[in-house]
Short mmCIF file of C-alpha atoms and ligand atoms in Angstrom, two decimals:
data_model
loop_
_atom_site.label_atom_id
_atom_site.label_comp_id
_atom_site.label_asym_id
_atom_site.label_seq_id
_atom_site.Cartn_x
_atom_site.Cartn_y
_atom_site.Cartn_z
CA MET A 24 6.96 9.78 38.17
CA ILE A 25 6.77 8.37 34.68
CA GLN A 26 3.38 6.90 36.13
CA GLU A 27 2.19 10.22 37.10
CA ASN A 28 3.04 11.91 34.01
CA LEU A 29 1.49 9.16 31.99
CA GLU A 30 -1.75 9.29 33.87
CA LYS A 31 -1.92 13.39 33.30
CA ILE A 32 -1.26 12.75 29.86
CA ARG A 33 -3.98 10.31 29.47
CA THR A 34 -6.45 12.24 30.84
CA THR A 35 -5.50 15.53 29.16
CA ILE A 36 -5.89 13.29 25.93
CA GLU A 37 -9.26 12.38 27.13
CA THR A 38 -10.26 16.11 28.09
CA TYR A 39 -9.37 17.35 24.61
CA ALA A 40 -10.51 14.32 22.44
CA ALA A 41 -13.98 15.00 24.17
CA LYS A 42 -13.74 18.78 23.37
CA ALA A 43 -13.19 17.78 19.88
CA GLY A 44 -15.93 15.12 19.62
CA ARG A 45 -13.11 12.47 18.97
CA ARG A 46 -12.72 9.37 20.96
CA PRO A 47 -9.55 9.08 22.97
CA GLU A 48 -8.56 6.01 21.33
CA GLU A 49 -8.10 7.55 18.24
CA ILE A 50 -5.04 9.21 19.57
CA THR A 51 -1.58 7.35 20.07
CA ILE A 52 1.10 8.41 22.48
CA LEU A 53 4.70 8.12 21.02
CA GLY A 54 7.58 8.27 23.71
CA ALA A 55 10.02 10.70 22.21
CA THR A 56 13.22 9.15 23.91
CA LYS A 57 16.14 11.22 22.76
CA SER A 58 18.52 11.41 25.78
CA VAL A 59 16.19 9.28 27.66
CA PRO A 60 18.09 6.09 29.26
CA PRO A 61 16.79 2.45 28.12
CA GLU A 62 15.70 1.86 31.99
CA ARG A 63 13.02 4.75 31.84
CA ILE A 64 11.86 3.74 28.25
CA LYS A 65 11.33 0.12 29.67
CA LYS A 66 9.39 1.81 32.43
CA ALA A 67 7.13 3.56 30.29
CA ALA A 68 6.72 0.12 28.06
CA ARG A 69 5.73 -1.53 31.02
CA LEU A 70 3.11 1.26 31.80
CA GLY A 71 1.47 0.41 28.45
CA ILE A 72 3.27 2.71 26.00
CA ARG A 73 3.85 0.74 22.78
CA LEU A 74 5.58 3.13 20.42
CA PHE A 75 8.74 4.94 20.86
CA GLY A 76 10.63 7.56 18.72
CA GLU A 77 14.27 8.53 18.31
CA ASN A 78 15.98 11.58 16.52
CA ARG A 79 19.34 10.20 15.38
CA VAL A 80 20.44 6.84 14.20
CA GLN A 81 23.51 6.73 16.32
CA GLU A 82 21.65 7.04 19.47
CA ALA A 83 18.90 4.49 18.23
CA GLN A 84 21.64 1.98 17.21
CA LYS A 85 22.70 1.70 20.96
CA LYS A 86 19.46 2.29 22.53
CA ILE A 87 16.83 0.28 20.34
CA PRO A 88 18.77 -3.19 21.16
CA GLN A 89 18.87 -2.50 24.81
CA VAL A 90 14.92 -2.15 24.86
CA ARG A 91 13.94 -5.30 23.24
CA ILE A 92 10.34 -5.82 24.57
CA PRO A 93 7.87 -7.69 22.36
CA GLY A 94 5.27 -5.50 20.84
CA ILE A 95 7.05 -2.17 20.80
CA SER A 96 7.76 -0.16 17.60
CA TRP A 97 9.95 2.49 16.87
CA HIS A 98 9.72 5.69 14.39
CA MET A 99 12.44 7.77 13.32
CA ILE A 100 11.30 11.29 14.12
CA GLY A 101 14.45 13.36 13.50
CA HIS A 102 15.87 14.56 10.31
CA LEU A 103 17.49 11.90 8.62
CA GLN A 104 20.39 11.92 6.30
CA ARG A 105 20.66 9.95 3.23
CA ASN A 106 23.99 8.31 4.29
CA LYS A 107 22.13 6.91 7.44
CA ALA A 108 19.43 5.51 5.21
CA LYS A 109 20.48 1.95 5.38
CA GLN A 110 20.74 1.81 9.40
CA ALA A 111 17.42 3.67 9.68
CA VAL A 112 15.84 0.72 7.59
CA GLN A 113 17.04 -1.95 9.78
CA LEU A 114 16.17 0.05 13.00
CA PHE A 115 12.97 1.72 12.50
CA ASP A 116 9.20 0.40 11.60
CA MET A 117 8.41 4.08 10.28
CA ILE A 118 10.09 7.01 8.97
CA GLU A 119 8.26 10.09 9.95
CA SER A 120 10.47 12.76 8.35
CA VAL A 121 10.32 12.05 4.79
CA ASP A 122 11.28 15.48 3.25
CA SER A 123 12.94 14.89 -0.19
CA ILE A 124 13.07 12.28 -3.01
CA LYS A 125 16.64 11.70 -2.78
CA LEU A 126 15.97 10.41 0.78
CA ALA A 127 12.66 8.35 -0.38
CA GLN A 128 14.76 6.81 -3.11
CA GLU A 129 17.62 5.78 -0.95
CA LEU A 130 15.08 4.28 1.46
CA GLN A 131 13.63 2.32 -1.06
CA LYS A 132 17.00 1.01 -2.33
CA ARG A 133 18.23 0.05 1.15
CA LEU A 134 14.84 -2.05 1.74
CA PRO A 135 15.49 -5.76 1.65
CA GLU A 136 13.29 -7.48 -1.32
CA GLY A 137 10.06 -7.97 -0.17
CA ARG A 138 9.97 -5.41 2.85
CA GLN A 139 8.03 -2.49 2.95
CA LEU A 140 8.37 0.74 5.05
CA GLU A 141 5.78 3.08 6.23
CA ILE A 142 6.58 6.61 6.21
CA LEU A 143 5.23 9.88 6.69
CA VAL A 144 5.71 13.06 5.03
CA GLU A 145 7.21 16.06 6.71
CA VAL A 146 5.76 19.31 6.37
CA ASN A 147 7.20 22.95 7.81
CA THR A 148 3.79 24.26 8.62
CA SER A 149 5.03 26.96 10.66
CA GLY A 150 7.39 28.07 8.09
CA GLU A 151 10.25 28.89 10.56
CA PRO A 152 13.40 28.43 8.68
CA THR A 153 15.15 26.34 11.49
CA LYS A 154 12.70 23.50 10.81
CA TYR A 155 12.86 20.55 8.27
CA GLY A 156 9.87 19.45 5.83
CA LEU A 157 8.25 20.75 2.75
CA PRO A 158 6.87 23.87 2.43
CA PRO A 159 3.08 23.72 3.50
CA ASP A 160 1.74 24.36 -0.02
CA GLU A 161 -0.24 21.84 -2.09
CA ASP A 162 1.73 22.90 -5.28
CA GLN A 163 4.59 21.27 -3.57
CA ILE A 164 3.16 18.54 -1.75
CA LEU A 165 0.58 16.86 -4.34
CA PRO A 166 3.70 16.78 -6.88
CA PHE A 167 6.02 15.32 -3.95
CA MET A 168 3.59 12.55 -3.14
CA GLU A 169 3.11 11.77 -6.76
CA LYS A 170 6.96 11.36 -7.27
CA ILE A 171 7.00 9.15 -4.21
CA LEU A 172 4.32 6.78 -5.21
CA GLY A 173 6.19 6.56 -8.59
CA CYS A 174 9.58 6.13 -7.47
CA CYS A 175 9.31 4.03 -4.49
CA PRO A 176 7.04 1.11 -4.59
CA SER A 177 8.20 -0.21 -1.28
CA LEU A 178 7.57 2.94 0.87
CA VAL A 179 3.84 2.98 2.11
CA PRO A 180 2.79 6.67 2.76
CA ARG A 181 0.63 6.66 5.75
CA GLY A 182 0.06 10.41 6.60
CA LEU A 183 1.98 13.64 7.46
CA MET A 184 4.07 15.16 10.14
CA THR A 185 4.94 18.31 11.65
CA LEU A 186 6.42 20.27 14.32
CA GLY A 187 4.30 23.22 15.65
CA PRO A 188 5.54 26.61 15.89
CA TYR A 189 8.06 27.59 18.68
CA PRO A 190 7.14 28.97 21.17
CA PRO A 191 3.75 27.36 21.15
CA GLU A 192 0.82 29.67 21.14
CA GLU A 193 -2.83 28.36 21.06
CA LYS A 194 -3.49 30.46 17.87
CA ARG A 195 -0.42 29.97 15.66
CA SER A 196 -0.08 26.34 17.08
CA ARG A 197 -3.81 25.53 15.77
CA ARG A 198 -3.38 27.10 12.73
CA SER A 199 -0.20 24.82 11.74
CA PHE A 200 -1.98 21.77 12.83
CA ALA A 201 -4.97 22.53 11.11
CA LEU A 202 -3.03 23.24 8.00
CA LEU A 203 -1.51 19.54 8.14
CA ARG A 204 -4.92 18.09 8.44
CA ALA A 205 -6.02 20.11 5.39
CA LEU A 206 -3.06 19.01 3.19
CA ARG A 207 -3.73 15.63 4.33
CA ASP A 208 -7.38 15.80 3.13
CA ARG A 209 -5.99 17.03 -0.38
CA LEU A 210 -3.71 14.33 -0.67
CA GLU A 211 -6.24 11.63 -0.04
CA GLU A 212 -8.70 13.28 -2.28
CA GLU A 213 -6.21 13.63 -5.03
CA PHE A 214 -4.71 10.31 -4.91
CA GLY A 215 -7.47 8.32 -3.77
CA LEU A 216 -5.25 7.23 -0.93
CA SER A 217 -5.79 6.41 2.90
CA LEU A 218 -3.44 8.58 4.98
CA PRO A 219 -4.70 8.14 8.59
CA VAL A 220 -1.87 9.41 10.31
CA LEU A 221 -1.56 12.88 11.57
CA SER A 222 1.85 13.33 13.47
CA MET A 223 1.61 16.55 15.53
CA GLY A 224 1.89 17.98 19.01
CA MET A 225 4.81 17.54 21.51
CA SER A 226 4.64 18.21 25.49
CA GLU A 227 3.92 21.77 24.94
CA ASP A 228 1.21 22.04 22.33
CA TYR A 229 -0.49 18.32 22.20
CA PRO A 230 -3.72 19.33 23.44
CA TRP A 231 -4.16 21.86 20.68
CA ALA A 232 -3.10 19.27 18.06
CA ILE A 233 -5.79 16.87 19.21
CA LEU A 234 -8.35 19.63 18.81
CA GLU A 235 -6.92 19.58 15.27
CA GLY A 236 -7.24 15.97 14.60
CA ALA A 237 -3.82 14.69 15.60
CA THR A 238 -3.59 10.50 15.74
CA LEU A 239 -0.39 10.54 16.83
CA VAL A 240 1.23 12.98 19.75
CA ARG A 241 4.90 12.80 20.15
CA ILE A 242 5.61 13.25 24.11
CA GLY A 243 9.26 13.58 25.53
CA ARG A 244 9.75 15.79 28.59
CA ALA A 245 6.05 15.72 29.71
CA LEU A 246 6.46 11.95 30.04
CA PHE A 247 9.86 11.40 30.83
CA GLY A 248 10.78 14.56 32.58
CA PRO A 249 13.49 16.99 31.74
CA ARG A 250 16.35 15.96 29.24
CA GLU A 251 19.70 15.95 30.56
CA GLU A 252 21.27 17.54 27.38
C1 LIG B 304 12.13 16.09 20.95
C2 LIG B 304 10.88 15.75 20.13
C3 LIG B 304 9.82 15.45 20.32
C4 LIG B 304 9.35 15.57 21.94
O1 LIG B 304 9.47 16.90 22.52
P1 LIG B 304 8.91 17.33 23.75
O2 LIG B 304 8.86 18.70 24.10
O3 LIG B 304 10.11 16.83 24.74
O4 LIG B 304 7.65 16.71 23.83
C5 LIG B 304 8.55 15.52 19.69
N1 LIG B 304 8.81 15.42 18.21
C6 LIG B 304 10.07 15.68 17.50
C7 LIG B 304 10.64 15.77 16.14
C8 LIG B 304 10.96 15.72 18.62
O5 LIG B 304 12.67 16.00 18.37
#
């Protein structure tokens, strides 16, 4: 089942990359594994998925040690509370959900000497009040990035992350994703940084995210099947 799902996803990525004049290799699949048991994650890893994402530190602490496979990486994709920063730093290769300076400072503080940690800044491009992230406004995001660069020399910003609007709908979803890309472009220009990662698109909206420049699509149900919540 995972194999069939993955074949479909890869085909969709090829199709939409082609529509956008992009190469499919520019787009990485992240398996979103909340509530997915280790066996299914290992199956996906055997089929070539190299990157997985968890939403909660507690679940990740149990699961990640059960999926020790060389060459796979883990991203934190859910909201991260400051009091979990220490564990998060130990568990994850990237934090995609940095949305406050206090969190960034805590991550910086918890990093062992000499270690760097890649981060994405989460932006609430849909403006939905239930979602986390900075407002999608350059007057907020430019000063935010400036502060991160100042406070936290061990954090390495790699790009931006967003969740599309719910329910997904082509026009609104694409507007959200295009906004994330525009903000990324603005940051690169302002700070002379390279921010290649745009983490956007999930099971129901990733084709549109690819059209708007996604480099990382976070896929749960379309890969692993429905969640048992
Ligand atoms: C659950 C989740 C996903 C994947 O959602 P699906 O709709 O199952 O593909 C992606 N990103 C985040 C932040 C999530 O919490």
